[in-house]
Short mmCIF file of C-alpha atoms in Angstrom, two decimals:
data_model
loop_
_atom_site.label_atom_id
_atom_site.label_comp_id
_atom_site.label_asym_id
_atom_site.label_seq_id
_atom_site.Cartn_x
_atom_site.Cartn_y
_atom_site.Cartn_z
CA MET B 1 139.51 -38.26 -1.48
CA PRO B 2 135.75 -37.73 -1.04
CA ALA B 3 133.46 -38.62 -3.96
CA LYS B 4 131.97 -35.19 -4.17
CA SER B 5 129.86 -33.93 -7.02
CA LEU B 6 131.79 -32.42 -9.85
CA PRO B 7 129.66 -30.27 -12.19
CA VAL B 8 132.69 -29.61 -14.41
CA GLU B 9 131.22 -30.45 -17.80
CA ASN B 10 129.72 -27.44 -19.50
CA ASP B 11 126.57 -29.24 -20.50
CA GLY B 12 123.81 -27.18 -19.05
CA PRO B 13 122.62 -25.35 -15.92
CA ASP B 14 121.85 -27.40 -12.79
CA GLU B 15 124.99 -26.16 -11.09
CA THR B 16 123.27 -25.05 -7.91
CA ALA B 17 121.27 -28.23 -7.46
CA GLY B 18 122.73 -31.18 -5.53
CA PRO B 19 124.51 -33.93 -7.39
CA SER B 20 122.05 -35.94 -9.45
CA LYS B 21 122.20 -39.70 -9.61
CA SER B 22 123.84 -39.43 -12.99
CA GLU B 23 126.47 -37.08 -11.63
CA GLN B 24 127.16 -39.42 -8.79
CA THR B 25 127.67 -42.38 -11.07
CA ARG B 26 129.93 -40.38 -13.30
CA ALA B 27 132.01 -39.29 -10.31
CA LEU B 28 132.21 -42.85 -9.01
CA ILE B 29 133.49 -44.14 -12.32
CA LEU B 30 136.05 -41.35 -12.43
CA GLU B 31 137.25 -42.03 -8.84
CA THR B 32 137.55 -45.72 -9.58
CA ALA B 33 139.43 -45.15 -12.79
CA MET B 34 141.88 -42.74 -11.12
CA ARG B 35 142.49 -45.27 -8.37
CA LEU B 36 143.12 -48.09 -10.83
CA PHE B 37 145.35 -45.94 -13.00
CA ARG B 38 147.40 -45.17 -9.94
CA GLU B 39 147.50 -48.82 -8.80
CA ARG B 40 147.96 -50.60 -12.13
CA GLY B 41 149.15 -47.89 -14.45
CA TYR B 42 147.15 -46.27 -17.27
CA ASP B 43 148.17 -48.75 -20.00
CA ARG B 44 147.26 -51.83 -18.02
CA THR B 45 143.86 -50.63 -16.85
CA THR B 46 140.88 -51.56 -19.07
CA MET B 47 137.39 -50.00 -19.18
CA ARG B 48 136.05 -53.42 -18.23
CA ALA B 49 138.13 -53.48 -15.02
CA ILE B 50 137.02 -49.94 -14.17
CA ALA B 51 133.36 -50.83 -14.62
CA GLN B 52 133.71 -53.94 -12.55
CA GLU B 53 135.48 -52.17 -9.68
CA ALA B 54 132.93 -49.36 -9.76
CA GLY B 55 130.09 -51.86 -9.70
CA VAL B 56 128.48 -50.63 -12.92
CA SER B 57 127.95 -52.40 -16.21
CA VAL B 58 130.53 -51.99 -18.94
CA GLY B 59 127.84 -50.39 -21.09
CA ASN B 60 127.11 -47.94 -18.35
CA ALA B 61 130.76 -47.02 -17.98
CA TYR B 62 130.99 -46.39 -21.70
CA TYR B 63 127.81 -44.25 -21.53
CA TYR B 64 129.63 -41.81 -19.28
CA PHE B 65 133.08 -42.05 -20.81
CA ALA B 66 133.68 -43.14 -24.35
CA GLY B 67 137.06 -44.59 -23.36
CA LYS B 68 140.09 -44.35 -21.15
CA GLU B 69 141.17 -41.12 -22.81
CA HIS B 70 137.90 -39.52 -21.89
CA LEU B 71 138.46 -40.51 -18.29
CA ILE B 72 141.69 -38.62 -18.45
CA GLN B 73 139.85 -35.60 -19.83
CA GLY B 74 137.46 -35.99 -16.91
CA PHE B 75 140.41 -36.06 -14.63
CA TYR B 76 141.83 -32.87 -16.12
CA ASP B 77 138.41 -31.24 -15.78
CA ARG B 78 138.29 -32.33 -12.12
CA ILE B 79 141.71 -30.93 -11.37
CA ALA B 80 140.76 -27.68 -13.13
CA ALA B 81 137.49 -27.43 -11.13
CA GLU B 82 139.18 -28.14 -7.79
CA HIS B 83 141.87 -25.69 -8.59
CA ARG B 84 139.32 -23.03 -9.52
CA ALA B 85 137.61 -23.59 -6.11
CA ALA B 86 140.92 -23.50 -4.31
CA VAL B 87 142.04 -20.19 -5.75
CA ARG B 88 138.83 -18.33 -5.00
CA GLU B 89 139.92 -17.20 -1.55
CA ILE B 90 143.42 -16.17 -2.77
CA LEU B 91 142.04 -14.16 -5.67
CA ASP B 92 139.53 -12.42 -3.41
CA ARG B 93 142.25 -11.52 -0.93
CA GLU B 94 145.48 -10.77 -2.78
CA THR B 95 145.76 -7.66 -4.92
CA ASP B 96 149.25 -7.71 -6.36
CA LEU B 97 150.16 -9.82 -9.36
CA GLU B 98 153.02 -11.72 -7.82
CA SER B 99 151.08 -12.81 -4.73
CA ARG B 100 148.03 -13.72 -6.78
CA LEU B 101 150.07 -15.80 -9.22
CA ALA B 102 152.17 -17.43 -6.49
CA GLY B 103 148.97 -18.36 -4.64
CA VAL B 104 147.40 -19.81 -7.78
CA LEU B 105 150.47 -21.92 -8.54
CA ARG B 106 150.81 -23.14 -4.92
CA ALA B 107 147.12 -24.06 -4.94
CA TRP B 108 147.71 -26.13 -8.10
CA LEU B 109 150.54 -28.04 -6.40
CA ASP B 110 148.24 -28.60 -3.42
CA VAL B 111 145.37 -29.89 -5.52
CA ALA B 112 147.58 -32.07 -7.62
CA ALA B 113 149.56 -33.60 -4.71
CA PRO B 114 147.52 -36.80 -4.43
CA TYR B 115 148.09 -37.54 -8.09
CA HIS B 116 151.85 -37.15 -8.21
CA GLU B 117 152.63 -40.86 -8.52
CA PHE B 118 150.03 -41.23 -11.24
CA ALA B 119 151.38 -38.18 -13.10
CA VAL B 120 154.88 -39.68 -13.11
CA GLN B 121 153.60 -42.92 -14.76
CA PHE B 122 151.26 -41.07 -16.96
CA PHE B 123 153.74 -38.54 -18.31
CA LYS B 124 154.86 -40.63 -21.26
CA ASN B 125 151.21 -40.74 -22.48
CA ALA B 126 150.70 -36.98 -22.15
CA ALA B 127 154.02 -35.54 -23.31
CA ASP B 128 153.26 -35.96 -26.99
CA PRO B 129 151.46 -32.72 -27.96
CA ASP B 130 149.55 -34.61 -30.70
CA SER B 131 148.14 -37.11 -28.18
CA PRO B 132 144.55 -36.46 -27.10
CA LEU B 133 145.95 -36.76 -23.57
CA SER B 134 148.27 -33.82 -23.97
CA PRO B 135 147.23 -30.66 -22.19
CA PHE B 136 147.60 -28.98 -25.58
CA SER B 137 145.20 -31.26 -27.43
CA GLN B 138 141.82 -30.35 -28.84
CA GLU B 139 140.35 -32.90 -26.46
CA SER B 140 141.75 -31.13 -23.44
CA GLU B 141 140.31 -27.80 -24.48
CA HIS B 142 137.72 -27.61 -21.77
CA ALA B 143 140.19 -28.07 -18.93
CA ARG B 144 142.74 -25.78 -20.68
CA LEU B 145 140.20 -22.91 -21.10
CA GLU B 146 139.28 -23.23 -17.41
CA ALA B 147 142.90 -23.00 -16.44
CA VAL B 148 143.60 -20.07 -18.74
CA SER B 149 140.58 -18.25 -17.39
CA VAL B 150 142.11 -18.53 -13.86
CA HIS B 151 145.16 -16.68 -15.19
CA ARG B 152 142.94 -14.15 -16.89
CA GLU B 153 141.46 -13.45 -13.49
CA VAL B 154 144.88 -13.35 -11.80
CA LEU B 155 145.85 -10.60 -14.22
CA ALA B 156 142.58 -8.68 -14.31
CA GLY B 157 142.42 -8.38 -10.55
CA ALA B 158 146.01 -7.30 -10.03
CA ARG B 159 145.49 -3.75 -8.93
CA ARG B 160 148.70 -1.99 -9.77
CA THR B 161 149.33 -3.86 -12.97
CA LYS B 162 148.29 -2.07 -16.12
CA VAL B 163 148.04 -4.48 -19.02
CA PRO B 164 148.02 -3.03 -22.51
CA GLU B 165 144.90 -3.95 -24.47
CA GLU B 166 146.78 -5.85 -27.14
CA LEU B 167 148.31 -8.22 -24.54
CA ARG B 168 145.16 -8.89 -22.58
CA ASP B 169 144.33 -12.15 -24.32
CA VAL B 170 147.90 -13.21 -24.79
CA LEU B 171 149.41 -12.91 -21.36
CA PRO B 172 147.03 -15.29 -19.57
CA GLU B 173 147.87 -17.97 -22.10
CA LEU B 174 151.56 -17.38 -21.67
CA MET B 175 151.09 -17.53 -17.88
CA TRP B 176 149.28 -20.85 -18.35
CA LEU B 177 152.14 -22.07 -20.48
CA SER B 178 154.56 -21.26 -17.74
CA GLN B 179 152.30 -23.16 -15.36
CA MET B 180 152.68 -26.14 -17.68
CA GLY B 181 156.44 -25.72 -17.22
CA LEU B 182 155.87 -25.90 -13.46
CA VAL B 183 153.75 -29.03 -13.93
CA LEU B 184 156.53 -30.67 -15.98
CA TYR B 185 159.04 -29.80 -13.29
CA TRP B 186 156.72 -31.11 -10.57
CA ILE B 187 156.33 -34.43 -12.30
CA PHE B 188 160.03 -35.09 -11.95
CA ASP B 189 160.37 -33.51 -8.52
CA ARG B 190 161.33 -36.17 -5.96
CA THR B 191 161.94 -33.88 -3.04
CA GLU B 192 159.97 -34.37 0.14
CA GLY B 193 156.59 -32.73 -0.21
CA ARG B 194 157.63 -31.50 -3.67
CA GLU B 195 159.41 -28.71 -1.80
CA ARG B 196 161.45 -27.67 -4.84
CA SER B 197 158.30 -27.28 -6.93
CA TYR B 198 156.86 -24.90 -4.32
CA ARG B 199 160.01 -22.88 -4.48
CA LEU B 200 159.85 -22.82 -8.27
CA ALA B 201 156.27 -21.63 -8.05
CA GLU B 202 157.37 -18.65 -5.90
CA ARG B 203 160.30 -17.83 -8.17
CA GLY B 204 158.27 -18.33 -11.30
CA ALA B 205 155.56 -15.96 -9.97
CA ARG B 206 158.16 -13.31 -9.20
CA LEU B 207 159.73 -13.63 -12.64
CA THR B 208 156.35 -13.60 -14.42
CA ALA B 209 155.23 -10.54 -12.50
CA ARG B 210 158.39 -8.76 -13.57
CA GLY B 211 157.93 -9.88 -17.12
CA VAL B 212 154.35 -8.64 -17.15
CA ALA B 213 155.45 -5.31 -15.69
CA LEU B 214 158.02 -4.93 -18.46
CA ALA B 215 155.55 -5.90 -21.18
CA ARG B 216 153.99 -2.47 -20.81
CA PHE B 217 157.05 -1.02 -22.64
CA ARG B 218 156.04 -0.48 -26.19
CA VAL B 219 159.36 -1.79 -27.49
CA LEU B 220 158.73 -5.17 -25.94
CA ARG B 221 155.20 -5.83 -26.97
CA PRO B 222 156.05 -7.16 -30.44
CA LEU B 223 158.33 -9.72 -28.81
CA VAL B 224 155.59 -10.87 -26.38
CA LEU B 225 153.12 -11.13 -29.28
CA GLU B 226 155.65 -13.05 -31.30
CA VAL B 227 156.36 -15.49 -28.50
CA HIS B 228 152.65 -16.15 -28.15
CA GLU B 229 152.22 -16.44 -31.97
CA LEU B 230 155.01 -18.97 -32.04
CA PHE B 231 153.29 -21.14 -29.47
CA THR B 232 149.90 -20.85 -31.14
CA ASP B 233 151.42 -21.75 -34.51
CA PHE B 234 153.27 -24.76 -33.28
CA LEU B 235 151.24 -26.33 -30.56
CA PRO B 236 148.02 -27.99 -31.61
CA GLY B 237 145.29 -26.91 -29.14
CA MET B 238 146.37 -23.30 -28.77
CA THR B 239 145.76 -22.27 -32.32
CA LYS B 240 142.00 -22.33 -31.87
CA VAL B 241 142.03 -20.53 -28.58
CA LEU B 242 142.59 -16.96 -29.64
CA PRO B 243 140.16 -16.40 -32.44
CA ASP B 244 137.04 -17.46 -30.45
CA PRO B 245 135.05 -14.25 -30.38
CA GLY B 246 133.14 -15.29 -27.22
CA ARG B 247 136.26 -15.49 -25.17
CA ARG B 248 137.59 -12.27 -26.59
CA ALA B 249 134.48 -10.41 -25.72
CA ALA B 250 134.48 -11.82 -22.19
CA ALA B 251 138.11 -10.76 -21.73
CA THR B 252 137.49 -7.09 -22.60
CA GLU B 253 134.28 -7.26 -20.56
CA MET T 1 176.29 -43.78 -41.30
CA PRO T 2 180.02 -44.25 -41.75
CA ALA T 3 182.04 -45.58 -38.83
CA LYS T 4 184.35 -42.63 -38.73
CA SER T 5 186.68 -41.82 -35.92
CA LEU T 6 185.20 -39.63 -33.23
CA PRO T 7 187.77 -37.96 -30.95
CA VAL T 8 185.04 -36.39 -28.90
CA GLU T 9 186.26 -37.37 -25.37
CA ASN T 10 188.29 -34.59 -23.80
CA ASP T 11 191.03 -36.97 -22.66
CA GLY T 12 194.18 -35.62 -24.16
CA PRO T 13 195.77 -34.41 -27.37
CA ASP T 14 196.04 -36.77 -30.31
CA GLU T 15 193.26 -34.93 -32.20
CA THR T 16 195.22 -34.52 -35.37
CA ALA T 17 196.46 -38.09 -35.65
CA GLY T 18 194.32 -40.70 -37.48
CA PRO T 19 191.98 -42.87 -35.50
CA SER T 20 193.84 -45.30 -33.23
CA LYS T 21 192.90 -48.92 -32.90
CA SER T 22 191.31 -48.07 -29.58
CA GLU T 23 189.25 -45.25 -31.05
CA GLN T 24 188.08 -47.53 -33.83
CA THR T 25 186.90 -50.13 -31.34
CA ARG T 26 185.17 -47.51 -29.26
CA ALA T 27 183.39 -46.15 -32.36
CA LEU T 28 182.38 -49.64 -33.44
CA ILE T 29 180.83 -50.39 -30.06
CA LEU T 30 178.99 -47.11 -30.13
CA GLU T 31 177.68 -47.68 -33.70
CA THR T 32 176.51 -51.13 -32.76
CA ALA T 33 174.80 -49.96 -29.61
CA MET T 34 172.99 -47.18 -31.49
CA ARG T 35 171.78 -49.65 -34.08
CA LEU T 36 170.52 -52.08 -31.46
CA PHE T 37 168.89 -49.29 -29.45
CA ARG T 38 167.09 -48.30 -32.60
CA GLU T 39 166.10 -51.84 -33.53
CA ARG T 40 165.25 -53.28 -30.13
CA GLY T 41 164.70 -50.26 -27.91
CA TYR T 42 167.03 -48.97 -25.21
CA ASP T 43 165.47 -50.88 -22.34
CA ARG T 44 165.63 -54.19 -24.12
CA THR T 45 169.22 -53.97 -25.29
CA THR T 46 171.92 -55.44 -23.01
CA MET T 47 175.63 -54.76 -22.90
CA ARG T 48 176.16 -58.40 -23.66
CA ALA T 49 174.10 -58.18 -26.87
CA ILE T 50 176.02 -55.06 -27.88
CA ALA T 51 179.37 -56.75 -27.36
CA GLN T 52 178.27 -59.83 -29.24
CA GLU T 53 177.00 -57.92 -32.24
CA ALA T 54 180.15 -55.75 -32.27
CA GLY T 55 182.30 -58.85 -32.17
CA VAL T 56 184.15 -57.86 -28.99
CA SER T 57 184.24 -59.50 -25.55
CA VAL T 58 181.82 -58.26 -22.92
CA GLY T 59 184.85 -57.21 -20.84
CA ASN T 60 186.15 -55.19 -23.72
CA ALA T 61 182.77 -53.45 -24.19
CA TYR T 62 182.73 -52.59 -20.53
CA TYR T 63 186.28 -51.25 -20.76
CA TYR T 64 185.11 -48.59 -23.15
CA PHE T 65 181.64 -47.90 -21.75
CA ALA T 66 180.84 -48.58 -18.11
CA GLY T 67 177.22 -49.31 -19.02
CA LYS T 68 174.38 -48.48 -21.33
CA GLU T 69 174.04 -44.98 -19.90
CA HIS T 70 177.67 -44.27 -20.87
CA LEU T 71 176.82 -45.34 -24.42
CA ILE T 72 174.14 -42.69 -24.45
CA GLN T 73 176.65 -40.11 -23.26
CA GLY T 74 178.90 -41.31 -26.10
CA PHE T 75 175.98 -40.81 -28.42
CA TYR T 76 175.35 -37.32 -27.13
CA ASP T 77 179.05 -36.54 -27.58
CA ARG T 78 178.92 -37.85 -31.12
CA ILE T 79 175.89 -35.78 -32.03
CA ALA T 80 177.60 -32.72 -30.48
CA ALA T 81 180.80 -33.39 -32.45
CA GLU T 82 178.97 -33.96 -35.75
CA HIS T 83 177.00 -30.84 -35.18
CA ARG T 84 180.06 -28.81 -34.43
CA ALA T 85 181.57 -30.02 -37.75
CA ALA T 86 178.34 -29.29 -39.63
CA VAL T 87 178.09 -25.67 -38.43
CA ARG T 88 181.65 -24.74 -39.30
CA GLU T 89 180.78 -23.59 -42.80
CA ILE T 90 177.68 -21.71 -41.64
CA LEU T 91 179.51 -19.81 -38.92
CA ASP T 92 182.33 -18.95 -41.29
CA ARG T 93 179.87 -17.56 -43.81
CA GLU T 94 176.96 -15.95 -42.06
CA THR T 95 177.42 -12.73 -40.18
CA ASP T 96 174.05 -11.85 -38.77
CA LEU T 97 172.66 -13.47 -35.66
CA GLU T 98 169.40 -14.75 -37.06
CA SER T 99 171.06 -16.46 -40.04
CA ARG T 100 173.80 -17.91 -37.85
CA LEU T 101 171.37 -19.30 -35.37
CA ALA T 102 168.88 -20.60 -37.96
CA GLY T 103 171.78 -22.37 -39.70
CA VAL T 104 172.93 -23.94 -36.45
CA LEU T 105 169.49 -25.18 -35.56
CA ARG T 106 168.86 -26.53 -39.08
CA ALA T 107 172.20 -28.28 -38.93
CA TRP T 108 171.21 -29.92 -35.68
CA LEU T 109 167.98 -31.21 -37.25
CA ASP T 110 170.03 -32.57 -40.18
CA VAL T 111 172.55 -34.30 -37.98
CA ALA T 112 169.88 -35.80 -35.74
CA ALA T 113 167.58 -37.00 -38.54
CA PRO T 114 168.81 -40.62 -38.59
CA TYR T 115 168.13 -40.90 -34.89
CA HIS T 116 164.57 -39.62 -34.82
CA GLU T 117 162.95 -43.00 -34.30
CA PHE T 118 165.37 -43.76 -31.50
CA ALA T 119 164.78 -40.39 -29.88
CA VAL T 120 161.03 -41.00 -29.75
CA GLN T 121 161.54 -44.34 -27.95
CA PHE T 122 164.28 -42.96 -25.80
CA PHE T 123 162.46 -39.85 -24.69
CA LYS T 124 160.90 -41.38 -21.58
CA ASN T 125 164.37 -42.26 -20.29
CA ALA T 126 165.83 -38.76 -20.95
CA ALA T 127 162.94 -36.51 -19.91
CA ASP T 128 163.59 -36.79 -16.21
CA PRO T 129 166.13 -34.02 -15.40
CA ASP T 130 167.56 -36.14 -12.60
CA SER T 131 168.32 -39.05 -14.87
CA PRO T 132 171.92 -39.37 -16.01
CA LEU T 133 170.50 -39.58 -19.51
CA SER T 134 168.88 -36.13 -19.29
CA PRO T 135 170.65 -33.41 -21.31
CA PHE T 136 170.72 -31.49 -18.05
CA SER T 137 172.54 -34.15 -16.04
CA GLN T 138 176.04 -33.93 -14.63
CA GLU T 139 176.86 -36.95 -16.79
CA SER T 140 175.85 -35.11 -19.98
CA GLU T 141 178.08 -32.15 -19.15
CA HIS T 142 180.63 -32.76 -21.83
CA ALA T 143 178.08 -32.85 -24.65
CA ARG T 144 176.27 -29.87 -23.12
CA LEU T 145 179.33 -27.69 -22.90
CA GLU T 146 180.16 -28.51 -26.50
CA ALA T 147 176.67 -27.46 -27.56
CA VAL T 148 176.68 -24.28 -25.43
CA SER T 149 180.05 -23.36 -26.91
CA VAL T 150 178.46 -23.47 -30.43
CA HIS T 151 175.96 -20.90 -29.25
CA ARG T 152 178.72 -18.88 -27.74
CA GLU T 153 180.28 -18.72 -31.17
CA VAL T 154 177.01 -17.96 -32.86
CA LEU T 155 176.72 -14.91 -30.66
CA ALA T 156 180.33 -13.84 -30.66
CA GLY T 157 180.56 -13.82 -34.46
CA ALA T 158 177.31 -11.95 -35.08
CA ARG T 159 178.67 -8.72 -36.43
CA ARG T 160 175.95 -6.20 -35.75
CA THR T 161 174.93 -7.67 -32.40
CA LYS T 162 176.39 -5.91 -29.39
CA VAL T 163 176.09 -8.12 -26.31
CA PRO T 164 176.48 -6.46 -22.92
CA GLU T 165 179.32 -7.96 -20.86
CA GLU T 166 177.02 -9.14 -18.09
CA LEU T 167 175.00 -11.27 -20.52
CA ARG T 168 177.87 -12.83 -22.45
CA ASP T 169 177.88 -16.04 -20.50
CA VAL T 170 174.18 -16.16 -19.88
CA LEU T 171 172.78 -15.76 -23.41
CA PRO T 172 174.51 -18.78 -25.00
CA GLU T 173 173.10 -21.03 -22.26
CA LEU T 174 169.61 -19.61 -22.82
CA MET T 175 170.03 -20.11 -26.53
CA TRP T 176 171.03 -23.74 -25.84
CA LEU T 177 167.94 -24.12 -23.66
CA SER T 178 165.73 -22.91 -26.47
CA GLN T 179 167.47 -25.42 -28.71
CA MET T 180 166.38 -28.08 -26.16
CA GLY T 181 162.86 -26.79 -26.72
CA LEU T 182 163.33 -27.44 -30.40
CA VAL T 183 164.68 -30.91 -29.72
CA LEU T 184 161.61 -31.66 -27.59
CA TYR T 185 159.37 -30.44 -30.39
CA TRP T 186 161.30 -32.47 -32.99
CA ILE T 187 160.90 -35.66 -31.00
CA PHE T 188 157.15 -35.41 -31.30
CA ASP T 189 157.15 -34.09 -34.83
CA ARG T 190 155.53 -36.60 -37.22
CA THR T 191 155.48 -34.43 -40.30
CA GLU T 192 157.25 -35.59 -43.46
CA GLY T 193 160.96 -34.80 -43.19
CA ARG T 194 160.22 -33.11 -39.84
CA GLU T 195 159.16 -30.11 -41.90
CA ARG T 196 157.46 -28.39 -38.92
CA SER T 197 160.58 -28.67 -36.86
CA TYR T 198 162.54 -26.88 -39.60
CA ARG T 199 159.96 -24.15 -39.61
CA LEU T 200 160.15 -23.84 -35.86
CA ALA T 201 163.92 -23.55 -36.15
CA GLU T 202 163.51 -20.56 -38.51
CA ARG T 203 160.92 -18.92 -36.30
CA GLY T 204 162.81 -19.63 -33.11
CA ALA T 205 165.95 -18.12 -34.58
CA ARG T 206 164.09 -15.01 -35.54
CA LEU T 207 162.52 -14.67 -32.15
CA THR T 208 165.78 -15.30 -30.36
CA ALA T 209 167.59 -12.73 -32.45
CA ARG T 210 164.96 -10.19 -31.52
CA GLY T 211 165.18 -11.09 -27.89
CA VAL T 212 168.97 -10.76 -27.93
CA ALA T 213 168.64 -7.40 -29.62
CA LEU T 214 166.27 -6.22 -26.94
CA ALA T 215 168.47 -7.55 -24.15
CA ARG T 216 170.77 -4.64 -24.74
CA PHE T 217 168.19 -2.39 -23.09
CA ARG T 218 169.33 -1.82 -19.53
CA VAL T 219 165.81 -2.20 -18.15
CA LEU T 220 165.57 -5.74 -19.47
CA ARG T 221 168.88 -7.17 -18.36
CA PRO T 222 167.74 -8.00 -14.85
CA LEU T 223 164.93 -10.03 -16.30
CA VAL T 224 167.29 -11.95 -18.60
CA LEU T 225 169.63 -12.64 -15.71
CA GLU T 226 166.78 -13.72 -13.53
CA VAL T 227 165.45 -16.15 -16.15
CA HIS T 228 168.91 -17.66 -16.40
CA GLU T 229 169.28 -17.80 -12.58
CA LEU T 230 165.96 -19.57 -12.34
CA PHE T 231 167.15 -22.27 -14.79
CA THR T 232 170.51 -22.70 -13.11
CA ASP T 233 168.85 -22.93 -9.69
CA PHE T 234 166.29 -25.48 -10.73
CA LEU T 235 167.93 -27.67 -13.34
CA PRO T 236 170.67 -30.00 -12.10
CA GLY T 237 173.55 -29.76 -14.61
CA MET T 238 173.33 -26.04 -15.26
CA THR T 239 174.22 -24.94 -11.78
CA LYS T 240 177.82 -25.88 -12.21
CA VAL T 241 178.20 -24.45 -15.63
CA LEU T 242 178.55 -20.80 -14.82
CA PRO T 243 181.20 -20.63 -12.10
CA ASP T 244 183.83 -22.55 -14.04
CA PRO T 245 186.63 -19.94 -14.35
CA GLY T 246 188.15 -21.64 -17.37
CA ARG T 247 185.05 -21.23 -19.45
CA ARG T 248 184.50 -17.74 -18.26
CA ALA T 249 188.01 -16.74 -19.29
CA ALA T 250 187.59 -18.33 -22.71
CA ALA T 251 184.36 -16.45 -23.23
CA THR T 252 185.82 -13.03 -22.57
CA GLU T 253 188.95 -14.10 -24.49
#
């Protein structure tokens, strides 16, 4: 894959400018690490080896990434950024919830395809929700918020879908959770071209669209809220997601 | 744990008689294997070592268990049988769905407690749904059907819960699936005495009871059926579970 600039860290403006030298170095280290993780496995790859292969000093590598775990966060951020770019066209075109969601899930499978082998190896490091490498960890928050915000947009732009106010923050997170279910399935999918995962994406989108449509019934809302509450109470990273007033304000416009 | 007899294989009558010599040997091999898996890890334990520690010939060990994977199935069967025994008193006493389900989930956590360390190690072998060691595999069907039948009983004996005919086979499987969610959570639970898992069991039971209560609404049934269909279409072992006429007949009496 091309070593393009990845302004995925939320550390300032500069997003319209071309990639700075610093961004290029950062991207190069990340590329190299991902390649070595794929070739040698995460556990057997050292920061020293990554620096060496990238042609930078060890100190320089540590300047950009405080450790291997941070490289994984960089990887999550990259996937999230690539995904966000890939869904732009779908979200601008599709107007019904099922098509929007199916498109977003398919785009994720497309973006992640080159990393499948790595994901299989890496799974045992990321499955533990208390690991900083888990998608639920505090450390993964940046990538997770990016991903949840895609689902927020999926929902907000679905023309015929009326979402009750009280579910507006909750549903995008549940949709992201079901995307995590798809990711888990994809990791173990050995079919040619991950064909089953693509089918699951379609089916999952249909099911979710139905679920969201039903969530407008007043009798169901407490259940939806309780499901969400259960996840936020029992998964580490999610607890802090809801009460952030900035996000809440953005969601209601 | 005591080396008691475990007539968990469905290969004939004989369930009321005491443990035969053959059953005792089988149980001894299983105990020994479980101990070695715990002490040395699953990957590093050989059939030869198990036979040696159990004081039987390697040939004899292979007579009872065709390989390490079969020992794991034996382990699953044992957990299922112990669980079934542990829930007896709860199911005879409790009459409302939430208490019945909470009791059943708590009993599972009690029964599984001695194996927590092993489960953590073993997770990477069992997480792949295509592995024979996965709880969804064809090979695990016996233990899975046992476990699903417990949930069938949880539901059937809940006095004030009316379950629509069309959901009678589907709900126990979905309840078992949510139990698998609890198992996954428990594996990564590092709290003292797995205290969080016990709390999740309570909360999960409450949520499930609510969900089942809502499933009586006609508008929701298609969604419940579709969720179940999605799981049966995409997880290996489950596909074959529904169409078995024997089980279906037993369920409707």
